[in-house]
CSV table of C-alpha atoms in Angstrom, one decimal:
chain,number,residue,atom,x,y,z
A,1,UNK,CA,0.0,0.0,0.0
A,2,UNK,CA,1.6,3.2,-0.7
A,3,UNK,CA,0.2,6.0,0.6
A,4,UNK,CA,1.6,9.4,2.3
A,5,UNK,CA,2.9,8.7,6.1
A,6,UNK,CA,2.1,9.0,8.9
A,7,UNK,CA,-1.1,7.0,9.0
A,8,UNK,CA,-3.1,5.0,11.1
A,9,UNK,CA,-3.7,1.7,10.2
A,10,UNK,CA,-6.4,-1.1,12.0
A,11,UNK,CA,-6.2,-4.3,12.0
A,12,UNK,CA,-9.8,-5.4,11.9
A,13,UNK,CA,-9.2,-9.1,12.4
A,14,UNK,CA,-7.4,-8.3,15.7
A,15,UNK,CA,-10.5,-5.9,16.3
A,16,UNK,CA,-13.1,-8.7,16.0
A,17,UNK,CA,-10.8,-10.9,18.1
A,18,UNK,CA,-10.9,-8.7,21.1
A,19,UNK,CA,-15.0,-8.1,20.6
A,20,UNK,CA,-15.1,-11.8,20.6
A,21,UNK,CA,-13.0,-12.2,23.6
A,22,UNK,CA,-15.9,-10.0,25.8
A,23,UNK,CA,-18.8,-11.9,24.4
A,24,UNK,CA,-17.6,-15.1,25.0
A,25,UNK,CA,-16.0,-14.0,28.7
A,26,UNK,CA,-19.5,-12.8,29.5
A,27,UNK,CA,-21.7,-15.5,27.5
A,28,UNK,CA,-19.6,-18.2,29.9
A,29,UNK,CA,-20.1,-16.5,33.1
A,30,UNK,CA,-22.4,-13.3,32.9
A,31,UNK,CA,-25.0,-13.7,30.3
A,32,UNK,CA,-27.0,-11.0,31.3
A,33,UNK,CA,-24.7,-8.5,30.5
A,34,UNK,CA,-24.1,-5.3,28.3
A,35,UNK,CA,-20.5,-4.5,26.6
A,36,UNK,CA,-20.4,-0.4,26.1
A,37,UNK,CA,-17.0,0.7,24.2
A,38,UNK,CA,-15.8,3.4,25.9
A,39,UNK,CA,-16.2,6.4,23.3
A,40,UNK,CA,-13.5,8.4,24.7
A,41,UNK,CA,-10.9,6.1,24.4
A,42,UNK,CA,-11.4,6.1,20.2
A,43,UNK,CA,-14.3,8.0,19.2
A,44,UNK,CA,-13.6,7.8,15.4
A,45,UNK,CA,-17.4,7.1,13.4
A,46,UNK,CA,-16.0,4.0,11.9
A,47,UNK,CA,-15.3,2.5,14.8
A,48,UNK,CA,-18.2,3.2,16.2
A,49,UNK,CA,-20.4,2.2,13.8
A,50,UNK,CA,-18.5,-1.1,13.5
A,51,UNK,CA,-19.1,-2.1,17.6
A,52,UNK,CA,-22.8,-0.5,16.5
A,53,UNK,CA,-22.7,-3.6,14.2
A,54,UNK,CA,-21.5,-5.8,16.4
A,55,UNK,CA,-24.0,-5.2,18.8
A,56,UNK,CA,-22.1,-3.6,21.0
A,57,UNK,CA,-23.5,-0.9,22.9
A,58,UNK,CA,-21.4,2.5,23.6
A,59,UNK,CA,-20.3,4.9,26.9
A,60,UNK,CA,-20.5,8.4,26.5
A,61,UNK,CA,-19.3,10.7,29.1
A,62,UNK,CA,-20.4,14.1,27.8
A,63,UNK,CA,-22.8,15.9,25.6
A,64,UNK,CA,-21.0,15.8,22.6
A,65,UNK,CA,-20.1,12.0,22.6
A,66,UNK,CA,-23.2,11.1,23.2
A,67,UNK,CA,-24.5,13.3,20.0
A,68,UNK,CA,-22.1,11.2,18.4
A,69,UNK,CA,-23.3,7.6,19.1
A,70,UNK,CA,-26.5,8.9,17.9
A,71,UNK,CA,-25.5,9.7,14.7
A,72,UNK,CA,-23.3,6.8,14.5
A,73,UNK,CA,-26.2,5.1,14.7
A,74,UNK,CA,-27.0,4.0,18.1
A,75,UNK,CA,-30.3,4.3,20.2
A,76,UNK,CA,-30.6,6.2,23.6
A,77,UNK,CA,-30.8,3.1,24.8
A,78,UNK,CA,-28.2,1.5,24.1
A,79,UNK,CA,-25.7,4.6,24.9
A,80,UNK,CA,-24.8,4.5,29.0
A,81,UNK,CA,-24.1,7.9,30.0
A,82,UNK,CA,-21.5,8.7,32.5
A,83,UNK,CA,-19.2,11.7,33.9
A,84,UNK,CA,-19.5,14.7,35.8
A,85,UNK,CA,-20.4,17.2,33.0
A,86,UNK,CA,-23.8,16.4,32.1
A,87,UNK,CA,-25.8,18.8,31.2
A,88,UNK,CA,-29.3,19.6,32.2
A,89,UNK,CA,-30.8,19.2,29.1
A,90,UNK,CA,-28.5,15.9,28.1
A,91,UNK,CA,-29.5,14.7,31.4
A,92,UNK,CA,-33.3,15.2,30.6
A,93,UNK,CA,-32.7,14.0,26.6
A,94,UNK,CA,-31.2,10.5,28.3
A,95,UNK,CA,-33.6,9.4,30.6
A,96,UNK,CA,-36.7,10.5,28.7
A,97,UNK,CA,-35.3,8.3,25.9
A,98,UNK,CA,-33.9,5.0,28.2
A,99,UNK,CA,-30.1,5.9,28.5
A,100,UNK,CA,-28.6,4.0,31.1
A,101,UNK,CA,-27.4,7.2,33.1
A,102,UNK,CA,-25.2,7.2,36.0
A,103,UNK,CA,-24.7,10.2,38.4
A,104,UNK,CA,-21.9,10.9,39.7
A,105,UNK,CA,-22.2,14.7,41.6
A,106,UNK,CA,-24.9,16.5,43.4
A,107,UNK,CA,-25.0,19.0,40.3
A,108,UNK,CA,-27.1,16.0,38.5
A,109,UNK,CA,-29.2,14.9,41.2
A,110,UNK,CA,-30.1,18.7,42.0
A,111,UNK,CA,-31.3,18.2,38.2
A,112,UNK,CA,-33.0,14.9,38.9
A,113,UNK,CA,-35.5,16.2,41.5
A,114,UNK,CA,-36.1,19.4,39.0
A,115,UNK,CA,-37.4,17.5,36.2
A,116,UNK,CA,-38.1,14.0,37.9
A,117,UNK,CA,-38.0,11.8,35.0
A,118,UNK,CA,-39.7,8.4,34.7
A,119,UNK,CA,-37.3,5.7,35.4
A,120,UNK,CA,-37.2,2.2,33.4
A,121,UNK,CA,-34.4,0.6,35.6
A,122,UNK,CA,-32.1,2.7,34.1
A,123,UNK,CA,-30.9,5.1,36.8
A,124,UNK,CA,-26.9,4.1,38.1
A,125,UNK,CA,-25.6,6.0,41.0
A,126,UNK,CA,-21.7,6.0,40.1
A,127,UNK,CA,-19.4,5.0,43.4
A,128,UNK,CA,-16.6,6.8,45.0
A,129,UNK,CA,-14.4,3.4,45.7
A,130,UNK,CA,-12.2,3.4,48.8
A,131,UNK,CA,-8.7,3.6,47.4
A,132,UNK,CA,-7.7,1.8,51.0
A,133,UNK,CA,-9.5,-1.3,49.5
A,134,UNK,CA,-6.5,-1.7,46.9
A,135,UNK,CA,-2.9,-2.5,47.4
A,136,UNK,CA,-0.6,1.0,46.5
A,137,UNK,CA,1.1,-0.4,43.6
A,138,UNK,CA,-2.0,-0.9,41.9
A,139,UNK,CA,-3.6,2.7,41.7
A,140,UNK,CA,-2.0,6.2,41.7
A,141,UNK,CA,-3.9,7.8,44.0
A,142,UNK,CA,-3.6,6.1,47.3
A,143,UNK,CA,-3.8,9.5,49.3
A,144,UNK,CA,-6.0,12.0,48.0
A,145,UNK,CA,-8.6,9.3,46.5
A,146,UNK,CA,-10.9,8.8,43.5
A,147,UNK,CA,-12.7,11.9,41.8
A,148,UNK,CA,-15.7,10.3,40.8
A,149,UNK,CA,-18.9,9.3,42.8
A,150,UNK,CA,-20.4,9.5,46.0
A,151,UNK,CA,-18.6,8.1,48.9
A,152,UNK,CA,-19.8,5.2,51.3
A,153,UNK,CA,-17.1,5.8,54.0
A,154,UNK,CA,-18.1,9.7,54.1
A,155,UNK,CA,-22.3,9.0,54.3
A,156,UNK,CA,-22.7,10.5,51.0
A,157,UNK,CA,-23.6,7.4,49.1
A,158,UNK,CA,-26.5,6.5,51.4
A,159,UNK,CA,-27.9,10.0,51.2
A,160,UNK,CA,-27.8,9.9,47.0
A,161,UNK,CA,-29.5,6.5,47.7
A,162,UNK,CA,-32.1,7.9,49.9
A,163,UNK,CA,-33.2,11.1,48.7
A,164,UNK,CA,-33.8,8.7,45.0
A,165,UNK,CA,-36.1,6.2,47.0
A,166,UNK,CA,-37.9,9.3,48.2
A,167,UNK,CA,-38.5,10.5,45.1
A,168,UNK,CA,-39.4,7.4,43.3
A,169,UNK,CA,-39.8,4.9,46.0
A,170,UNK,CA,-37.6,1.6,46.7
A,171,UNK,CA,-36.7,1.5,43.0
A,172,UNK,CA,-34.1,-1.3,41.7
A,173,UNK,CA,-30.8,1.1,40.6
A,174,UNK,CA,-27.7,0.8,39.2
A,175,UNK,CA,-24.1,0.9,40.5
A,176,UNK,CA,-21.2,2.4,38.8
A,177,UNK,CA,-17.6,1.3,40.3
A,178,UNK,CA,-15.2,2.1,37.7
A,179,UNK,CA,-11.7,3.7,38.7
A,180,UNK,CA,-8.8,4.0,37.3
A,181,UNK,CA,-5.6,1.2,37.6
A,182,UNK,CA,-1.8,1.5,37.1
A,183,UNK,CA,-1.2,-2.0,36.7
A,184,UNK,CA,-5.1,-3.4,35.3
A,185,UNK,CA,-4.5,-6.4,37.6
A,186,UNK,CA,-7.0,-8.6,38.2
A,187,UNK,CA,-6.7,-8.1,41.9
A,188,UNK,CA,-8.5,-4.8,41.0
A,189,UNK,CA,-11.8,-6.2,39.6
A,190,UNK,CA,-11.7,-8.6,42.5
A,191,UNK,CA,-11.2,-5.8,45.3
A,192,UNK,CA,-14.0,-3.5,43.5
A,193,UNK,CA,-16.4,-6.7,43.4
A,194,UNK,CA,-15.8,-7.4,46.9
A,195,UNK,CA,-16.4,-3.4,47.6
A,196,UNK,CA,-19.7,-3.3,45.7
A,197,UNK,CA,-20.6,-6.4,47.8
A,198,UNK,CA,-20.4,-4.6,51.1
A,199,UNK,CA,-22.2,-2.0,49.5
A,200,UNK,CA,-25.4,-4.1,48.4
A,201,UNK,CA,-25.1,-5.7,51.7
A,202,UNK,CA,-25.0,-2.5,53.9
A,203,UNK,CA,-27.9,-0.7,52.2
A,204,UNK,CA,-30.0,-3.7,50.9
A,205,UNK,CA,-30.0,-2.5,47.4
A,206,UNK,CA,-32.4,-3.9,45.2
A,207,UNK,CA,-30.0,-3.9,42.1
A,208,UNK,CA,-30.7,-3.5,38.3
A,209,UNK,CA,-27.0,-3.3,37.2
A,210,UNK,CA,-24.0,-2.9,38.0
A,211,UNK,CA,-21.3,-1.8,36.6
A,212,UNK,CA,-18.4,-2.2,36.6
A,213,UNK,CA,-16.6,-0.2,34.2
A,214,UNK,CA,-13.3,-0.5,32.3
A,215,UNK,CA,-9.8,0.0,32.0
A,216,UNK,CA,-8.9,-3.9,31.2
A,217,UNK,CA,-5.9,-5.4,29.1
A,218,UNK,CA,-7.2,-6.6,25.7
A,219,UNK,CA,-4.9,-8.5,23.1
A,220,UNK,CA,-2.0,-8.2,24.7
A,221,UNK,CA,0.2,-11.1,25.0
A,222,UNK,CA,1.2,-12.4,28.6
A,223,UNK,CA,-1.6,-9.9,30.0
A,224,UNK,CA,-4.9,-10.9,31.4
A,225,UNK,CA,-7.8,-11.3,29.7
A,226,UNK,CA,-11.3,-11.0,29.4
A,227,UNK,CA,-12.0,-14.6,30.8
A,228,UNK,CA,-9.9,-13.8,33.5
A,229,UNK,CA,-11.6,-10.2,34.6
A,230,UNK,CA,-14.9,-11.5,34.3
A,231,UNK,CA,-14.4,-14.6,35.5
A,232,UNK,CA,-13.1,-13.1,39.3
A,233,UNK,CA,-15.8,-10.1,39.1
A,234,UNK,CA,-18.4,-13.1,38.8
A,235,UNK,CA,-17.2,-15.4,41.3
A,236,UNK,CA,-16.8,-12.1,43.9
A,237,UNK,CA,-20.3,-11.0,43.3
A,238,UNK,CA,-22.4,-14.5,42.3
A,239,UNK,CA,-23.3,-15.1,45.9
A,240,UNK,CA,-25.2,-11.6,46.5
A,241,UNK,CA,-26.5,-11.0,42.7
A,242,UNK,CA,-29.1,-13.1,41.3
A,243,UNK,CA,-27.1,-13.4,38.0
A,244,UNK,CA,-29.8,-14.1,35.9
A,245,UNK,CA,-31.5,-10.7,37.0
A,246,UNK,CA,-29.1,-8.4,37.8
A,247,UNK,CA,-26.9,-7.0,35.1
A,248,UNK,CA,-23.4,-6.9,34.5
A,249,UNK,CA,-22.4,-4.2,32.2
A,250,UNK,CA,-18.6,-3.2,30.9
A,251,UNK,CA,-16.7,-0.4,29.3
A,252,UNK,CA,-14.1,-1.9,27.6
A,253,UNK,CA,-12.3,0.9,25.8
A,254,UNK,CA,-8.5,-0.1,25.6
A,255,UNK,CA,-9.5,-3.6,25.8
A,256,UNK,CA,-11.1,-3.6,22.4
A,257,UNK,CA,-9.3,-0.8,20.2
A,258,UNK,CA,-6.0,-0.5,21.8
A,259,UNK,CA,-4.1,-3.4,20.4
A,260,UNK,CA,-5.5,-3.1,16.5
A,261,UNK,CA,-3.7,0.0,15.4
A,262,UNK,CA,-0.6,0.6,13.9
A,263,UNK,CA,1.0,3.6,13.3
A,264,UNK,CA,3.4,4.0,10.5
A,265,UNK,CA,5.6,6.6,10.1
A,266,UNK,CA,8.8,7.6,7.8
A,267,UNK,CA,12.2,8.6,8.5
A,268,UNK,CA,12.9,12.4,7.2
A,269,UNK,CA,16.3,13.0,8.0
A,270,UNK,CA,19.2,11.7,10.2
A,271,UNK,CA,21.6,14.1,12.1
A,272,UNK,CA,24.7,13.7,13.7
A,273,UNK,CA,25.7,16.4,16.2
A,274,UNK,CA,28.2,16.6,18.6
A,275,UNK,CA,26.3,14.8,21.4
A,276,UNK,CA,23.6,12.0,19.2
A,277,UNK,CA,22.6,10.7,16.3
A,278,UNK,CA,19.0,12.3,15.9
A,279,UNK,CA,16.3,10.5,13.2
A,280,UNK,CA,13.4,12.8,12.5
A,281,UNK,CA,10.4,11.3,11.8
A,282,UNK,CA,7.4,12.5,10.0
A,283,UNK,CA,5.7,10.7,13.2
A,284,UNK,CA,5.5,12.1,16.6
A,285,UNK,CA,4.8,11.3,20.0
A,286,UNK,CA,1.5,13.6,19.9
A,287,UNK,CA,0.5,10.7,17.6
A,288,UNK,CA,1.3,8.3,19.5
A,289,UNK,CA,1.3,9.0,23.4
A,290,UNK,CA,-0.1,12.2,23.9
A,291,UNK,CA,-0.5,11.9,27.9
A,292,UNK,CA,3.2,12.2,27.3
A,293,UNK,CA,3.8,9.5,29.6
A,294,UNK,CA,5.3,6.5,27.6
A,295,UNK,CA,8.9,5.3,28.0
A,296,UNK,CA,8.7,2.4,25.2
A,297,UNK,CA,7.4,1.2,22.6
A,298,UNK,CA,6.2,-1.7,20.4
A,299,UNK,CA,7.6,-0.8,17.4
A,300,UNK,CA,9.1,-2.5,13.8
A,301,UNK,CA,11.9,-0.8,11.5
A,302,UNK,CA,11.9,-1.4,7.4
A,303,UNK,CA,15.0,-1.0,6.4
A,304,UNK,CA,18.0,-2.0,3.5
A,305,UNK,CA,20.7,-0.5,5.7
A,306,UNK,CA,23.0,-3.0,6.7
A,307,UNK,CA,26.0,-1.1,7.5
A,308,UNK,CA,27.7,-0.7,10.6
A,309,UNK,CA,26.1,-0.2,14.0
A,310,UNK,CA,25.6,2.8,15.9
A,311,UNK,CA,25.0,2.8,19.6
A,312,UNK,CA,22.4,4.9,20.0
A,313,UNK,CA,20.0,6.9,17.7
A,314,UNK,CA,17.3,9.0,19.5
A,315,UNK,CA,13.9,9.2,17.3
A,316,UNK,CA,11.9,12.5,17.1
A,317,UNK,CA,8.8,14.3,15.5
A,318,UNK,CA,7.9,16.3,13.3
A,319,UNK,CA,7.4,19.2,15.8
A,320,UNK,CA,9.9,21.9,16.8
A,321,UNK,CA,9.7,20.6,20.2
A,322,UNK,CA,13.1,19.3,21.2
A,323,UNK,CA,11.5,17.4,24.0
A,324,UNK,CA,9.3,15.4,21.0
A,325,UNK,CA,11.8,12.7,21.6
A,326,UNK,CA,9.4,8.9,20.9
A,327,UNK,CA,12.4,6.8,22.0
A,328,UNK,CA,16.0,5.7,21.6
A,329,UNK,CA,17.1,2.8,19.4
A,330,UNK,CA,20.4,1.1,20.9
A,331,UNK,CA,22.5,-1.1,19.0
A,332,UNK,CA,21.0,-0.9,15.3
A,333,UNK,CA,21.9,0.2,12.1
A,334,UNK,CA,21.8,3.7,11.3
A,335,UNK,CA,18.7,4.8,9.6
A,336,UNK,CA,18.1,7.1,6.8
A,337,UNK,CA,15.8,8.9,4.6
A,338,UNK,CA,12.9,6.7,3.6
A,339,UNK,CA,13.3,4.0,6.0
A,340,UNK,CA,10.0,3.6,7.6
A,341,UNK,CA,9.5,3.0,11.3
A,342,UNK,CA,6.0,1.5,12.2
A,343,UNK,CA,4.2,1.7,15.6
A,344,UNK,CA,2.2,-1.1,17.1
A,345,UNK,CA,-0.7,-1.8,19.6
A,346,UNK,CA,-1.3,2.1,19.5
A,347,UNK,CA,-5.3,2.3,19.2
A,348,UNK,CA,-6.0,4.1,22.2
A,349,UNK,CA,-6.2,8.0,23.3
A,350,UNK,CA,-4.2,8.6,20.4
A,351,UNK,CA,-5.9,8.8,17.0
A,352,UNK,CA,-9.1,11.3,18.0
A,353,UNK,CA,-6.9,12.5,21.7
A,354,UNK,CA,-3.8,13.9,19.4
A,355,UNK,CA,-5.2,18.0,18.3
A,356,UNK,CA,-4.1,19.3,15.5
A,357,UNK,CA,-0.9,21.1,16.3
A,358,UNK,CA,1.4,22.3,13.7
A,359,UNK,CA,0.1,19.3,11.8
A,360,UNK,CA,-3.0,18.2,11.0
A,361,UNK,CA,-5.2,14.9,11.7
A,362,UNK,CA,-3.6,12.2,9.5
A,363,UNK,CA,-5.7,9.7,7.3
A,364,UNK,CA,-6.8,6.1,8.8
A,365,UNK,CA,-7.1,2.9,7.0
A,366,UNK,CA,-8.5,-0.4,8.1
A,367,UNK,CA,-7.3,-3.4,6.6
A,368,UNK,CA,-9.9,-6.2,6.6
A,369,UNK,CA,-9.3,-10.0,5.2
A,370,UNK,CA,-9.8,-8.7,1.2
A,371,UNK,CA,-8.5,-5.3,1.1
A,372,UNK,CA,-7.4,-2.1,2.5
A,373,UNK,CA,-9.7,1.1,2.6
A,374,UNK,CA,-9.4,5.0,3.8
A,375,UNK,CA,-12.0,5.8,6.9
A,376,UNK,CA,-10.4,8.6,7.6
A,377,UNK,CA,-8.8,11.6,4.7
A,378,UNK,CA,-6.1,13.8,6.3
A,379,UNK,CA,-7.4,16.9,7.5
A,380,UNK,CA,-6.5,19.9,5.3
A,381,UNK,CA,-5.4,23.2,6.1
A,382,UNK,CA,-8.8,25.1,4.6
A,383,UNK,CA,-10.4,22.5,7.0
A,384,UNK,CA,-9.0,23.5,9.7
A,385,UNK,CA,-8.9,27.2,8.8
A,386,UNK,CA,-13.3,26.9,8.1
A,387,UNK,CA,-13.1,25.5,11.9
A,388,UNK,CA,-13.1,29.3,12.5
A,389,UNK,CA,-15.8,31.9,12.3
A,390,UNK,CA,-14.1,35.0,9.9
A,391,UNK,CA,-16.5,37.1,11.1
A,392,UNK,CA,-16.7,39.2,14.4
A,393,UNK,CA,-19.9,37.5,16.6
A,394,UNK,CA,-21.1,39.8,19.0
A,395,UNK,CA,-21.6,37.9,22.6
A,396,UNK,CA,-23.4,39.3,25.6
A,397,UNK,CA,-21.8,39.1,28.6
């Protein structure tokens, strides 16, 4: 395939493998369950409407997103609504139209007893977990806590739960217990079943769903799996949930799109100062970790040099940002012009996270069994420039 680098390129064979991995996971031990692909993590329309296709359901966390699944073609009810920046009027749109919705601030239910919407078993309230309840290495905020939710230890959670009932009367509800994990360890999932337990236990909740979030591993080799997350959460939470009532849902974001992309990227120009050899890339780490935050890479090289061996060569982007440094390359031949360096396993938070600085959104394919199509052109300047009202609107203060 020639085309112009860089460009993103998914796999979809991988993609159906890690959609298949969930179903079976939950067809084996959670039947009565709901998978929602986490929007945020890869909101690009053709993956949505693929999962749409799949019958997989979608997690939208603000207005905009949930906009989105709509015109990617899913109903209200199959979109679950999360986050703390609902708006009134999304908040209204969602239950009037059987979103699941799970609140998570006093902002919302101060909306909820405004417009006291009729409720189909589809109200969550989301759950400020304990941090205490995991071991330190596994999360990275031991000491200040979770943003997210109401709190059980604090009394919050049991007001939230009562001022619903007496609004709508002992109503079954949801439970929301996602939070974030360093390591994705299974221990997590097991430690937040064993949390929402306690929590069904102290207030008697008469349960409709729960659940449990995301943040899994997905098609990653030597990592855990589907069958093993679900397979704990189940076994934690089977003798206090009627299984066959209660519903598990899951927001597998990572899990499913993360491990299906490639990006591939061309060498531009090698450069030997004083203190390194520096290879600049048409790529950049905007591209490809733009929380900043990774310190390797799965990666391939494409190559005919076969000369010599250099001891180090630092890669770079495209931007003028010295620190845009993706990673060093020990012990290799020295690269040049042309060669191509391609980027595995990079689905998630990159291709919709990434803005368009200095460069512009670059074109997606998807390769399927048969061929290899565009879902995505690259984003032109005029594009980009039309973004932009070029006239003056007058706003009142």
């Amino acid at each position: 395939m020639k085309v112009k680098t860089p460009y993103y390129l998914i796999y979809e064979e991988e993609l159906n493998n890690n959609i298949s991995c969930f179903k079976r996971a939950l067809n084996k031990y959670w039947p009565n369950s709901l998978i929602a692909y986490s929007i945020k993590t890869n909101s690009l329309p053709w993956i949505l409407k693929y999962l749409k296709a799949q019958n997989i359901a979608v997690e939208a966390v603000s207005d905009e997103e949930y906009q989105l699944a709509k015109l990617c073609g899913f109903t209200d009810n199959q979109i679950i609504f999360n986050g703390p920046i609902k708006t009134e009027a999304g908040l209204k749109n969602a239950f009037e139209n059987h979103s699941f919705v799970n609140i998570d601030s006093e902002n919302e239910l101060e909306y909820l007893c405004n417009f006291k919407p009729e409720i189909k078993g589809n109200l969550g309230i989301r759950v400020n977990i304990d941090p205490q309840i995991f071991l330190q290495e596994d999360i990275g905020y031991q000491e200040d806590g979770f943003r997210f939710g109401f709190s059980v230890e604090n009394g919050e959670l049991e007001k939230v739960i009562n001022q619903v009932y007496s609004i709508y009367g002992k109503i079954p509800i949801g439970l929301h217990l996602h939070c974030n994990s360093i390591t994705r360890s299974i221990k997590v999932y097991c430690a937040i079943a064993r949390y929402c337990k306690t929590i069904i236990k102290k207030y008697n909740i008469k349960l409709s769903y729960i659940d449990i979030g995301g943040g899994f591993f997905g098609g990653v080799e030597g990592k855990p799996n589907a069958n093993d997350y679900i397979k704990c959460i189940t076994n934690e939470l089977r003798d206090v949930v009627d299984l066959m009532r209660v519903q598990l849902i899951v927001e597998p974001g990572s899990a499913i799109i993360g491990s299906t992309v490639d990006l591939c990227t061309t060498v531009i120009d090698s450069k030997h100062t004083n203190n390194a050899n520096i290879i600049t890339t048409d790529g950049s780490r905007i591209l490809i970790d733009p929380l900043w935050k990774k310190t390797k890479y799965l990666y391939s090289v494409i190559s005919e040099t076969k000369k010599e061996i250099l001891d180090k060569q630092i890669i770079c982007g495209y931007t003028c940002m010295d620190h845009d440094r993706i990673m060093n390359i020990f012990n290799y031949f020295p690269l040049k012009k042309g060669d191509k360096i391609i980027y595995h396993k990079v689905g998630s938070y990159t291709m919709t996270f990434g803005g368009p600085f200095i460069r512009y959104f670059p074109e997606v394919y998807v390769q399927s069994k048969n061929s290899i199509f565009k879902v995505r052109r690259r984003m032109n300047t005029k594009e980009y420039y039309d973004i932009y009202s070029n006239e003056e609107e007058k706003v009142n203060e």
